[in-house]
């Protein structure tokens, strides 16, 4: 299973109401909107998105670290000069979740430049925003991932900032395709100096002699799940050569969709049972569901 997409849509019952999406200020039938053929973002990737999750908690559905996701999206929107109001986007996320009656959900806000000319200049293009949500079945003890060390390099941060800019993900798509063609589930990016960067949609940690270390790299997205795990564990973070990962006792990837995903193999190197990763997986599962009172402030009630 892919570590960047471990969320599985639940099949909607035939009589279920049509999913609603929030589009430019209104909740509408999710199948209704059509993007124009000159949509700038479709041609050039001039959009910014987030991947957020809501979880069923004792008090109802709640969104995990929503302000942090909104802030990262604001930074991306600023890069393009796309108007973005975090307060409005927050309301849009909550309204969509309520409209779709979701509890465990994956949430996709997207802001982009729409119709206009074929020029690269974004000026004069209509800005849009949408929020879609899908119900998810959460596989906390999900399949362990096999990683291939990709031939593609991660976008260098002095060419593309490590933010969730739509066009930047072409890089992840190429790497994932290449890794899958070689029989792996997911690609691991390394840089020219042999240091680990990240996976196509997840950050990387390793465990050696009981010590947890987060991979730090300037080209990697500063993940919110990574930050969560750093705060929960007090793990160290630093630049990590691939050789050190191959010598580790356990490796795991983490991200909003992947949660905490044990890695079973990197190229030919097999890892064992990943006991520390499984403990962290369970802790993360309790935190996101509001079962750890000291971290309840990370949840926004729907
Ligand atoms: N790296 C990349 C390239 C990603 O797309 C993601 C998913 N957003 C992550 C890392 C993990 O980030 P987060 O924990 O904020 O979801």
XYZ file of N, CA and C in Angstrom, residues 22-25 39-41 46-48 77 80-84 110-116 122-130:
96
model
N -17.816 22.779 -1.293
C -17.845 24.225 -1.103
C -17.103 24.818 -2.292
N -17.751 25.722 -3.024
C -17.110 26.306 -4.205
C -17.406 27.798 -4.229
N -16.359 28.600 -4.075
C -16.469 30.067 -4.130
C -17.594 30.599 -3.256
N -17.693 30.082 -2.047
C -18.612 30.679 -1.075
C -19.937 29.969 -0.897
N -8.588 27.140 -17.828
C -8.191 27.193 -16.413
C -6.660 27.183 -16.294
N -6.138 28.260 -15.748
C -4.677 28.440 -15.668
C -4.021 27.301 -14.892
N -4.640 26.924 -13.771
C -4.052 25.879 -12.920
C -3.957 24.537 -13.647
N -0.988 26.405 -11.307
C -1.032 27.606 -10.458
C -2.149 27.505 -9.411
N -1.966 26.593 -8.505
C -2.919 26.408 -7.417
C -2.176 25.933 -6.184
N -2.879 25.917 -5.080
C -2.298 25.439 -3.820
C -3.380 24.632 -3.106
N -0.493 30.221 -1.103
C -1.328 31.160 -1.868
C -0.581 32.481 -2.057
N 1.751 32.761 -5.035
C 1.120 32.998 -6.337
C 0.372 34.329 -6.392
N 0.217 34.993 -5.236
C -0.646 36.162 -5.194
C -2.116 35.771 -5.295
N -2.432 34.567 -4.833
C -3.831 34.104 -4.813
C -4.496 34.627 -3.546
N -5.667 35.245 -3.652
C -6.335 35.678 -2.419
C -6.682 34.466 -1.556
N -6.414 34.552 -0.269
C -6.730 33.424 0.615
C -6.987 33.956 2.015
N -8.648 23.527 -1.992
C -7.818 23.876 -3.153
C -8.163 25.303 -3.565
N -7.135 26.109 -3.767
C -7.328 27.464 -4.303
C -6.533 27.542 -5.594
N -7.097 28.158 -6.628
C -6.401 28.138 -7.923
C -6.814 29.294 -8.812
N -6.000 29.506 -9.827
C -6.334 30.490 -10.846
C -7.113 29.809 -11.957
N -8.238 30.409 -12.303
C -9.130 29.823 -13.296
C -8.976 30.422 -14.668
N -10.090 30.775 -15.247
C -10.152 31.170 -16.647
C -9.392 32.470 -16.910
N -8.861 32.562 -18.122
C -8.127 33.750 -18.547
C -7.426 33.433 -19.849
N -0.237 35.374 -14.049
C -1.497 34.986 -13.396
C -2.481 36.165 -13.329
N -1.971 37.358 -13.513
C -2.844 38.530 -13.439
C -3.991 38.424 -14.443
N -5.164 38.769 -13.987
C -6.323 38.734 -14.879
C -7.049 37.398 -14.866
N -6.486 36.404 -14.196
C -7.174 35.119 -14.091
C -8.073 35.115 -12.849
N -9.198 34.447 -12.954
C -10.159 34.438 -11.851
C -9.697 33.488 -10.753
N -9.552 33.964 -9.504
C -9.206 33.043 -8.416
C -10.439 32.261 -7.955
N -10.251 31.001 -7.624
C -11.333 30.153 -7.117
C -10.860 29.420 -5.865
N -11.839 28.975 -5.103
C -11.502 28.066 -3.998
C -12.591 27.010 -3.840
N -12.157 25.821 -3.517
C -13.115 24.743 -3.238
C -12.657 23.943 -2.023
